[in-house]
Amino acid sequence: MKKQQLLSIIIPFYNEQEVIAECQARLSSSVEAIDMDVEMIYINDGSKDETLNILTQLLETDSRIKIIDLSRNFGKEIAMTAGIDAAKGDAVIVIDADLQDPPELMAEMVDKWREGFDVVYAKRVERKGESFMKKFTARLFYKLINKISDTEIPENVGDFRLMSRQAVSALNEVRERKRFMKGLFAWIGFPQTAIEYSRDPRFAGETNWNYGKLIKFAVEGISSFTQEPLRLATYAGFLTALGAFLFGLYFVAKTLIFGETVQGFTTLITVILFFSGVQLLSIGILGEYIGHMFIESKQRPLYFVKKTYAAAQPISAEK
Ligand code: UDP
Ligand code: MG
């Protein structure tokens, strides 16, 4: 008999107690349409609620589940990485716990993978339950990052995607600590394709994002993918210096022709404030990159696993 291929499904969980049961039910029924063996790798990313307890109870009902309990909350990007590291599948799918991305799409992703694509990502054509502001700022961010970075990062694409074993191996070699996953997925290359869907609102619970976190995410995303802001600081410095020189010439000429005057407080204060702003901004940009170097140079492990759980008898063990 031909050996069945294995599909790994990775889900990060952070304080998701309300959605787990529904998530498991939708997932189980979705994988029935796929003729592959399945392993479900659930990452508990330091949840403070009953998430881990509920997950371990699932082990008794479904032997395809494996649980990785991280030592603390590391954030979604690292949690996904922990799952991808542990995945053994010929194809690996990453999906959110909150059912914003319909698991039913997985069958279609697998079809695309069989056609020969290494990365199949889900592109939202509609985002229900998200504010105008969030959609607008997201648009702006993708416009900006795609303008200034060499890696083309597709817009309206979340982390929900399928990757071939080859793509996963490539991704596993990228061990940078600040993991802007959407960028990394795109950066590794390989034949990629999209399937379209409309994104649902969260099934239950609350998003872990707020504007503060989103801004941080955007700044980290940009600074870990392109050096363009540094260049921008150089250009800004050059332009302002040129401006200052011309301005200076004008004032010297004015003084020579009309004599010394003590007017000009407004000009002075505007110029001082403007240049202080430009300088602080440039130092900030520099700091962002030095910060990356600081974090990377420490070479810390990406995460620690507190404990892994697996069902006593995995069904795929006899392979
Ligand atoms: N998540 C995580 N660690 C975190 C924050 C979120 O593992 O620190 C998980 C969360 O449980 C969910 C997924 O990442 O499965 C997406 O989170 P969320 O729905 O809050 O993000 P959004 O859909 O609003 O982008
Ligand atoms: Mg969500």
mmCIF file of C-alpha atoms and ligand atoms in Angstrom:
data_model
loop_
_atom_site.group_PDB
_atom_site.id
_atom_site.type_symbol
_atom_site.label_atom_id
_atom_site.label_comp_id
_atom_site.label_asym_id
_atom_site.label_seq_id
_atom_site.Cartn_x
_atom_site.Cartn_y
_atom_site.Cartn_z
ATOM 1 C CA MET A 1 0.000 0.000 0.000
ATOM 2 C CA LYS A 2 1.226 3.460 -0.814
ATOM 3 C CA LYS A 3 2.386 5.355 2.209
ATOM 4 C CA GLN A 4 0.049 8.208 3.112
ATOM 5 C CA GLN A 5 1.598 11.646 3.189
ATOM 6 C CA LEU A 6 1.476 13.565 6.427
ATOM 7 C CA LEU A 7 -0.119 16.960 6.913
ATOM 8 C CA SER A 8 0.910 18.995 9.979
ATOM 9 C CA ILE A 9 -1.548 21.597 11.188
ATOM 10 C CA ILE A 10 -0.098 24.171 13.530
ATOM 11 C CA ILE A 11 -2.195 26.383 15.770
ATOM 12 C CA PRO A 12 -0.859 28.907 18.302
ATOM 13 C CA PHE A 13 -3.068 29.421 21.339
ATOM 14 C CA TYR A 14 -2.901 32.381 23.668
ATOM 15 C CA ASN A 15 -5.794 32.736 26.104
ATOM 16 C CA GLU A 16 -8.227 31.030 23.758
ATOM 17 C CA GLN A 17 -10.311 28.964 26.191
ATOM 18 C CA GLU A 18 -13.626 29.964 24.594
ATOM 19 C CA VAL A 19 -12.707 28.902 21.083
ATOM 20 C CA ILE A 20 -10.876 25.596 21.550
ATOM 21 C CA ALA A 21 -13.870 23.242 21.382
ATOM 22 C CA GLU A 22 -15.292 24.863 18.273
ATOM 23 C CA CYS A 23 -11.857 25.079 16.701
ATOM 24 C CA GLN A 24 -11.227 21.371 17.213
ATOM 25 C CA ALA A 25 -14.662 20.471 15.829
ATOM 26 C CA ARG A 26 -14.265 22.596 12.684
ATOM 27 C CA LEU A 27 -10.739 21.322 12.174
ATOM 28 C CA SER A 28 -11.649 17.649 12.541
ATOM 29 C CA SER A 29 -14.481 17.909 10.069
ATOM 30 C CA SER A 30 -12.347 19.892 7.612
ATOM 31 C CA VAL A 31 -9.543 17.355 7.495
ATOM 32 C CA GLU A 32 -11.959 14.586 6.574
ATOM 33 C CA ALA A 33 -11.996 15.953 3.056
ATOM 34 C CA ILE A 34 -8.210 15.556 2.827
ATOM 35 C CA ASP A 35 -6.682 12.170 2.044
ATOM 36 C CA MET A 36 -3.570 12.569 4.151
ATOM 37 C CA ASP A 37 -2.505 11.501 7.612
ATOM 38 C CA VAL A 38 -2.807 14.442 9.960
ATOM 39 C CA GLU A 39 -0.939 15.666 13.003
ATOM 40 C CA MET A 40 -2.286 18.678 14.893
ATOM 41 C CA ILE A 41 0.361 20.622 16.723
ATOM 42 C CA TYR A 42 -1.065 22.988 19.298
ATOM 43 C CA ILE A 43 1.223 25.552 20.859
ATOM 44 C CA ASN A 44 0.241 26.962 24.207
ATOM 45 C CA ASP A 45 1.935 30.358 24.167
ATOM 46 C CA GLY A 46 1.971 31.000 27.907
ATOM 47 C CA SER A 47 -1.805 31.355 28.267
ATOM 48 C CA LYS A 48 -3.041 32.622 31.600
ATOM 49 C CA ASP A 49 -6.480 31.038 31.373
ATOM 50 C CA GLU A 50 -7.643 27.411 31.095
ATOM 51 C CA THR A 51 -6.277 26.951 27.564
ATOM 52 C CA LEU A 52 -3.655 24.341 28.490
ATOM 53 C CA ASN A 53 -6.090 22.291 30.587
ATOM 54 C CA ILE A 54 -8.681 22.221 27.856
ATOM 55 C CA LEU A 55 -6.061 21.310 25.274
ATOM 56 C CA THR A 56 -4.735 18.389 27.309
ATOM 57 C CA GLN A 57 -8.288 17.094 27.717
ATOM 58 C CA LEU A 58 -8.542 16.975 23.926
ATOM 59 C CA LEU A 59 -5.666 14.500 23.864
ATOM 60 C CA GLU A 60 -7.986 11.802 25.147
ATOM 61 C CA THR A 61 -10.461 12.325 22.338
ATOM 62 C CA ASP A 62 -8.082 12.740 19.419
ATOM 63 C CA SER A 63 -4.772 10.941 19.134
ATOM 64 C CA ARG A 64 -3.590 13.148 16.288
ATOM 65 C CA ILE A 65 -2.960 16.013 18.685
ATOM 66 C CA LYS A 66 0.415 17.062 20.050
ATOM 67 C CA ILE A 67 0.762 19.943 22.480
ATOM 68 C CA ILE A 68 3.810 22.092 22.981
ATOM 69 C CA ASP A 69 3.633 24.152 26.133
ATOM 70 C CA LEU A 70 6.067 27.070 25.934
ATOM 71 C CA SER A 71 7.760 28.349 29.070
ATOM 72 C CA ARG A 72 6.048 31.746 28.795
ATOM 73 C CA ASN A 73 4.253 33.984 26.309
ATOM 74 C CA PHE A 74 6.629 34.516 23.396
ATOM 75 C CA GLY A 75 4.182 36.052 20.949
ATOM 76 C CA LYS A 76 2.484 34.552 17.952
ATOM 77 C CA GLU A 77 5.455 34.664 15.599
ATOM 78 C CA ILE A 78 7.642 32.607 17.917
ATOM 79 C CA ALA A 79 4.783 30.281 18.838
ATOM 80 C CA MET A 80 4.286 29.501 15.155
ATOM 81 C CA THR A 81 7.999 28.921 14.780
ATOM 82 C CA ALA A 82 7.951 26.410 17.635
ATOM 83 C CA GLY A 83 5.174 24.557 15.829
ATOM 84 C CA ILE A 84 6.912 24.639 12.469
ATOM 85 C CA ASP A 85 10.093 23.320 14.105
ATOM 86 C CA ALA A 86 8.193 20.376 15.550
ATOM 87 C CA ALA A 87 6.182 19.571 12.428
ATOM 88 C CA LYS A 88 7.087 16.377 10.594
ATOM 89 C CA GLY A 89 4.591 16.712 7.768
ATOM 90 C CA ASP A 90 5.204 16.656 4.033
ATOM 91 C CA ALA A 91 3.038 19.751 4.058
ATOM 92 C CA VAL A 92 2.560 22.153 6.955
ATOM 93 C CA ILE A 93 -0.392 24.464 7.510
ATOM 94 C CA VAL A 94 -0.429 27.342 9.988
ATOM 95 C CA ILE A 95 -3.826 28.598 11.100
ATOM 96 C CA ASP A 96 -5.206 30.858 13.868
ATOM 97 C CA ALA A 97 -7.218 29.413 16.722
ATOM 98 C CA ASP A 98 -10.006 31.969 16.549
ATOM 99 C CA LEU A 99 -11.570 30.629 13.321
ATOM 100 C CA GLN A 100 -11.127 33.917 11.507
ATOM 101 C CA ASP A 101 -9.545 31.817 8.804
ATOM 102 C CA PRO A 102 -11.903 29.025 7.736
ATOM 103 C CA PRO A 103 -10.238 25.599 8.153
ATOM 104 C CA GLU A 104 -12.405 24.335 5.286
ATOM 105 C CA LEU A 105 -9.946 26.060 2.923
ATOM 106 C CA MET A 106 -7.245 23.565 3.841
ATOM 107 C CA ALA A 107 -8.462 21.026 1.288
ATOM 108 C CA GLU A 108 -8.078 23.593 -1.475
ATOM 109 C CA MET A 109 -4.597 24.468 -0.195
ATOM 110 C CA VAL A 110 -3.579 20.827 -0.341
ATOM 111 C CA ASP A 111 -4.825 20.632 -3.945
ATOM 112 C CA LYS A 112 -2.660 23.599 -4.894
ATOM 113 C CA TRP A 113 0.311 22.041 -3.123
ATOM 114 C CA ARG A 114 -0.200 18.848 -5.144
ATOM 115 C CA GLU A 115 -0.180 20.975 -8.277
ATOM 116 C CA GLY A 116 3.372 21.869 -7.314
ATOM 117 C CA PHE A 117 3.224 25.084 -5.305
ATOM 118 C CA ASP A 118 5.505 25.277 -2.273
ATOM 119 C CA VAL A 119 3.636 28.029 -0.494
ATOM 120 C CA VAL A 120 -0.131 28.484 -0.695
ATOM 121 C CA TYR A 121 -1.401 31.486 1.207
ATOM 122 C CA ALA A 122 -4.942 32.586 1.844
ATOM 123 C CA LYS A 123 -5.759 36.062 0.628
ATOM 124 C CA ARG A 124 -8.708 37.849 2.196
ATOM 125 C CA VAL A 125 -10.972 39.640 -0.207
ATOM 126 C CA GLU A 126 -13.175 40.844 2.634
ATOM 127 C CA ARG A 127 -12.457 41.374 6.334
ATOM 128 C CA LYS A 128 -15.588 41.131 8.395
ATOM 129 C CA GLY A 129 -15.678 42.503 11.894
ATOM 130 C CA GLU A 130 -12.639 44.713 11.474
ATOM 131 C CA SER A 131 -12.801 48.475 11.724
ATOM 132 C CA PHE A 132 -12.263 50.818 8.803
ATOM 133 C CA MET A 133 -9.259 52.234 10.630
ATOM 134 C CA LYS A 134 -7.582 48.839 10.988
ATOM 135 C CA LYS A 135 -8.104 48.027 7.319
ATOM 136 C CA PHE A 136 -6.895 51.467 6.256
ATOM 137 C CA THR A 137 -3.725 51.373 8.369
ATOM 138 C CA ALA A 138 -3.012 47.826 7.221
ATOM 139 C CA ARG A 139 -3.258 48.984 3.589
ATOM 140 C CA LEU A 140 -0.932 51.870 4.260
ATOM 141 C CA PHE A 141 1.605 49.583 5.900
ATOM 142 C CA TYR A 142 1.734 47.160 2.958
ATOM 143 C CA LYS A 143 1.973 49.999 0.451
ATOM 144 C CA LEU A 144 4.901 51.417 2.419
ATOM 145 C CA ILE A 145 6.833 48.221 3.061
ATOM 146 C CA ASN A 146 6.437 47.042 -0.530
ATOM 147 C CA LYS A 147 7.627 50.366 -1.815
ATOM 148 C CA ILE A 148 10.813 50.384 0.220
ATOM 149 C CA SER A 149 11.707 46.713 0.564
ATOM 150 C CA ASP A 150 12.903 44.305 -2.109
ATOM 151 C CA THR A 151 10.781 41.455 -0.801
ATOM 152 C CA GLU A 152 7.276 41.645 -2.221
ATOM 153 C CA ILE A 153 4.925 41.018 0.707
ATOM 154 C CA PRO A 154 1.400 40.237 -0.482
ATOM 155 C CA GLU A 155 -1.325 42.491 0.881
ATOM 156 C CA ASN A 156 -4.330 41.196 2.815
ATOM 157 C CA VAL A 157 -2.606 37.957 3.607
ATOM 158 C CA GLY A 158 -2.442 36.666 7.154
ATOM 159 C CA ASP A 159 -0.335 33.862 8.486
ATOM 160 C CA PHE A 160 -2.840 31.229 7.326
ATOM 161 C CA ARG A 161 -0.928 29.224 4.739
ATOM 162 C CA LEU A 162 0.390 25.888 3.600
ATOM 163 C CA MET A 163 4.075 25.203 3.103
ATOM 164 C CA SER A 164 5.814 22.274 1.474
ATOM 165 C CA ARG A 165 8.546 20.392 3.310
ATOM 166 C CA GLN A 166 11.109 22.195 1.166
ATOM 167 C CA ALA A 167 9.740 25.617 2.106
ATOM 168 C CA VAL A 168 9.646 24.613 5.765
ATOM 169 C CA SER A 169 13.279 23.512 5.680
ATOM 170 C CA ALA A 170 14.216 26.821 4.130
ATOM 171 C CA LEU A 171 12.279 28.725 6.761
ATOM 172 C CA ASN A 172 13.877 26.655 9.525
ATOM 173 C CA GLU A 173 17.283 27.895 8.468
ATOM 174 C CA VAL A 174 16.252 31.487 9.084
ATOM 175 C CA ARG A 175 16.765 31.815 12.820
ATOM 176 C CA GLU A 176 16.544 35.555 13.247
ATOM 177 C CA ARG A 177 15.007 36.533 16.542
ATOM 178 C CA LYS A 178 12.748 39.320 15.399
ATOM 179 C CA ARG A 179 10.526 37.177 13.283
ATOM 180 C CA PHE A 180 8.379 39.109 10.899
ATOM 181 C CA MET A 181 6.804 35.928 9.596
ATOM 182 C CA LYS A 182 4.803 37.423 6.725
ATOM 183 C CA GLY A 183 8.048 38.838 5.412
ATOM 184 C CA LEU A 184 10.031 35.648 5.981
ATOM 185 C CA PHE A 185 7.414 33.510 4.237
ATOM 186 C CA ALA A 186 7.736 35.752 1.198
ATOM 187 C CA TRP A 187 11.506 36.098 1.452
ATOM 188 C CA ILE A 188 12.262 32.369 1.158
ATOM 189 C CA GLY A 189 10.857 32.369 -2.373
ATOM 190 C CA PHE A 190 9.743 29.114 -4.091
ATOM 191 C CA PRO A 191 6.607 28.893 -6.242
ATOM 192 C CA GLN A 192 3.852 30.624 -4.300
ATOM 193 C CA THR A 193 0.184 31.061 -4.997
ATOM 194 C CA ALA A 194 -2.909 32.490 -3.326
ATOM 195 C CA ILE A 195 -6.416 31.273 -2.739
ATOM 196 C CA GLU A 196 -9.067 33.851 -1.948
ATOM 197 C CA TYR A 197 -11.589 33.915 0.866
ATOM 198 C CA SER A 198 -13.562 36.303 2.993
ATOM 199 C CA ARG A 199 -12.271 36.641 6.521
ATOM 200 C CA ASP A 200 -14.781 36.045 9.307
ATOM 201 C CA PRO A 201 -14.949 37.911 12.587
ATOM 202 C CA ARG A 202 -13.429 36.193 15.612
ATOM 203 C CA PHE A 203 -15.514 33.237 16.842
ATOM 204 C CA ALA A 204 -15.134 34.271 20.500
ATOM 205 C CA GLY A 205 -12.686 36.006 22.802
ATOM 206 C CA GLU A 206 -10.746 39.148 22.023
ATOM 207 C CA THR A 207 -7.962 39.978 19.635
ATOM 208 C CA ASN A 208 -4.588 40.291 21.294
ATOM 209 C CA TRP A 209 -3.728 43.252 19.124
ATOM 210 C CA ASN A 210 -4.054 46.935 19.851
ATOM 211 C CA TYR A 211 -2.724 49.965 18.018
ATOM 212 C CA GLY A 212 0.369 50.160 20.190
ATOM 213 C CA LYS A 213 1.302 46.583 19.299
ATOM 214 C CA LEU A 214 0.437 47.098 15.639
ATOM 215 C CA ILE A 215 2.709 50.131 15.377
ATOM 216 C CA LYS A 216 5.528 48.187 17.009
ATOM 217 C CA PHE A 217 4.882 45.324 14.615
ATOM 218 C CA ALA A 218 4.975 47.675 11.629
ATOM 219 C CA VAL A 219 8.223 49.344 12.722
ATOM 220 C CA GLU A 220 9.856 45.976 13.395
ATOM 221 C CA GLY A 221 8.596 44.604 10.119
ATOM 222 C CA ILE A 222 10.056 47.439 8.137
ATOM 223 C CA SER A 223 13.349 47.670 9.993
ATOM 224 C CA SER A 224 13.987 43.946 9.826
ATOM 225 C CA PHE A 225 13.353 43.830 6.106
ATOM 226 C CA THR A 226 14.950 46.880 4.605
ATOM 227 C CA GLN A 227 17.667 49.423 5.273
ATOM 228 C CA GLU A 228 15.768 52.068 3.353
ATOM 229 C CA PRO A 229 14.888 54.186 6.452
ATOM 230 C CA LEU A 230 18.616 54.577 7.173
ATOM 231 C CA ARG A 231 19.113 55.867 3.675
ATOM 232 C CA LEU A 232 16.140 58.141 4.149
ATOM 233 C CA ALA A 233 17.825 59.675 7.193
ATOM 234 C CA THR A 234 20.918 60.303 5.080
ATOM 235 C CA TYR A 235 18.872 61.961 2.336
ATOM 236 C CA ALA A 236 16.961 64.038 4.868
ATOM 237 C CA GLY A 237 20.252 65.130 6.416
ATOM 238 C CA PHE A 238 21.636 66.058 3.022
ATOM 239 C CA LEU A 239 18.548 68.020 2.005
ATOM 240 C CA THR A 240 18.287 69.929 5.263
ATOM 241 C CA ALA A 241 21.993 70.755 5.178
ATOM 242 C CA LEU A 242 21.585 72.094 1.656
ATOM 243 C CA GLY A 243 18.548 74.092 2.733
ATOM 244 C CA ALA A 244 20.423 75.445 5.737
ATOM 245 C CA PHE A 245 23.304 76.541 3.510
ATOM 246 C CA LEU A 246 21.035 78.448 1.122
ATOM 247 C CA PHE A 247 19.158 79.950 4.045
ATOM 248 C CA GLY A 248 22.474 81.018 5.575
ATOM 249 C CA LEU A 249 23.573 82.688 2.347
ATOM 250 C CA TYR A 250 20.320 84.607 2.255
ATOM 251 C CA PHE A 251 20.762 85.900 5.804
ATOM 252 C CA VAL A 252 24.397 86.865 5.302
ATOM 253 C CA ALA A 253 23.474 88.777 2.156
ATOM 254 C CA LYS A 254 20.563 90.428 3.928
ATOM 255 C CA THR A 255 22.773 91.536 6.811
ATOM 256 C CA LEU A 256 25.440 92.868 4.439
ATOM 257 C CA ILE A 257 22.915 94.903 2.479
ATOM 258 C CA PHE A 258 20.540 96.091 5.195
ATOM 259 C CA GLY A 259 22.787 95.942 8.224
ATOM 260 C CA GLU A 260 22.443 94.065 11.523
ATOM 261 C CA THR A 261 18.937 93.485 12.794
ATOM 262 C CA VAL A 262 17.718 91.654 15.906
ATOM 263 C CA GLN A 263 14.522 90.469 14.323
ATOM 264 C CA GLY A 264 14.007 86.902 13.278
ATOM 265 C CA PHE A 265 13.024 85.096 16.462
ATOM 266 C CA THR A 266 10.260 83.219 14.635
ATOM 267 C CA THR A 267 12.626 82.002 11.944
ATOM 268 C CA LEU A 268 15.145 80.964 14.562
ATOM 269 C CA ILE A 269 12.775 78.985 16.737
ATOM 270 C CA THR A 270 11.173 77.264 13.735
ATOM 271 C CA VAL A 271 14.531 76.238 12.357
ATOM 272 C CA ILE A 272 15.776 74.977 15.739
ATOM 273 C CA LEU A 273 12.641 72.947 16.351
ATOM 274 C CA PHE A 274 12.632 71.544 12.846
ATOM 275 C CA PHE A 275 16.231 70.418 13.007
ATOM 276 C CA SER A 276 15.858 68.972 16.492
ATOM 277 C CA GLY A 277 12.971 66.921 15.145
ATOM 278 C CA VAL A 278 14.925 65.667 12.151
ATOM 279 C CA GLN A 279 17.874 64.781 14.375
ATOM 280 C CA LEU A 280 15.820 62.896 16.914
ATOM 281 C CA LEU A 281 14.037 61.032 14.160
ATOM 282 C CA SER A 282 17.320 60.019 12.576
ATOM 283 C CA ILE A 283 18.719 58.888 15.908
ATOM 284 C CA GLY A 284 15.528 56.914 16.438
ATOM 285 C CA ILE A 285 15.932 55.175 13.093
ATOM 286 C CA LEU A 286 19.542 54.362 13.907
ATOM 287 C CA GLY A 287 18.450 53.059 17.296
ATOM 288 C CA GLU A 288 15.926 50.745 15.689
ATOM 289 C CA TYR A 289 18.689 49.030 13.719
ATOM 290 C CA ILE A 290 21.115 48.985 16.624
ATOM 291 C CA GLY A 291 18.336 47.366 18.625
ATOM 292 C CA HIS A 292 18.098 44.593 16.048
ATOM 293 C CA MET A 293 21.855 44.069 16.200
ATOM 294 C CA PHE A 294 21.697 43.957 19.982
ATOM 295 C CA ILE A 295 19.008 41.280 20.014
ATOM 296 C CA GLU A 296 20.613 39.204 17.260
ATOM 297 C CA SER A 297 24.106 39.401 18.702
ATOM 298 C CA LYS A 298 22.977 37.823 21.960
ATOM 299 C CA GLN A 299 22.152 34.645 20.046
ATOM 300 C CA ARG A 300 19.544 33.547 22.532
ATOM 301 C CA PRO A 301 17.370 30.566 21.722
ATOM 302 C CA LEU A 302 14.050 31.584 20.178
ATOM 303 C CA TYR A 303 11.918 29.899 22.834
ATOM 304 C CA PHE A 304 11.878 27.308 25.580
ATOM 305 C CA VAL A 305 9.502 24.395 25.787
ATOM 306 C CA LYS A 306 8.169 23.622 29.246
ATOM 307 C CA LYS A 307 6.551 20.346 28.321
ATOM 308 C CA THR A 308 5.244 18.481 25.316
ATOM 309 C CA TYR A 309 2.152 16.311 25.424
ATOM 310 C CA ALA A 310 1.124 13.614 22.989
ATOM 311 C CA ALA A 311 -1.559 10.970 23.026
ATOM 312 C CA ALA A 312 -0.409 7.608 24.382
ATOM 313 C CA GLN A 313 -0.845 5.894 21.012
ATOM 314 C CA PRO A 314 -0.422 8.069 17.965
ATOM 315 C CA ILE A 315 -2.383 6.562 15.081
ATOM 316 C CA SER A 316 0.350 7.212 12.573
ATOM 317 C CA ALA A 317 2.956 5.370 14.668
ATOM 318 C CA GLU A 318 2.861 2.162 12.627
ATOM 319 C CA LYS A 319 4.139 3.883 9.475
HETATM 320 N N1 UDP B 1 -1.472 34.305 19.658
HETATM 321 C C1 UDP B 1 -0.369 33.703 20.272
HETATM 322 N N2 UDP B 1 0.442 34.455 21.083
HETATM 323 C C2 UDP B 1 0.223 35.775 21.322
HETATM 324 C C3 UDP B 1 -0.893 36.387 20.667
HETATM 325 C C4 UDP B 1 -1.704 35.627 19.846
HETATM 326 O O1 UDP B 1 -0.128 32.514 20.076
HETATM 327 O O2 UDP B 1 0.978 36.393 22.070
HETATM 328 C C5 UDP B 1 -2.363 33.501 18.779
HETATM 329 C C6 UDP B 1 -3.831 33.554 19.122
HETATM 330 O O3 UDP B 1 -4.176 32.622 20.097
HETATM 331 C C7 UDP B 1 -4.482 33.231 17.787
HETATM 332 C C8 UDP B 1 -3.525 33.859 16.784
HETATM 333 O O4 UDP B 1 -2.282 34.009 17.474
HETATM 334 O O5 UDP B 1 -4.546 31.842 17.529
HETATM 335 C C9 UDP B 1 -4.039 35.189 16.248
HETATM 336 O O6 UDP B 1 -4.283 36.089 17.294
HETATM 337 P P1 UDP B 1 -5.387 37.226 17.210
HETATM 338 O O7 UDP B 1 -6.685 36.647 16.776
HETATM 339 O O8 UDP B 1 -5.353 37.925 18.516
HETATM 340 O O9 UDP B 1 -4.808 38.170 16.087
HETATM 341 P P2 UDP B 1 -5.599 38.817 14.830
HETATM 342 O O10 UDP B 1 -6.438 37.754 14.205
HETATM 343 O O11 UDP B 1 -6.417 39.921 15.403
HETATM 344 O O12 UDP B 1 -4.501 39.287 13.928
HETATM 345 MG MG MG B 2 -7.774 36.711 15.091
#
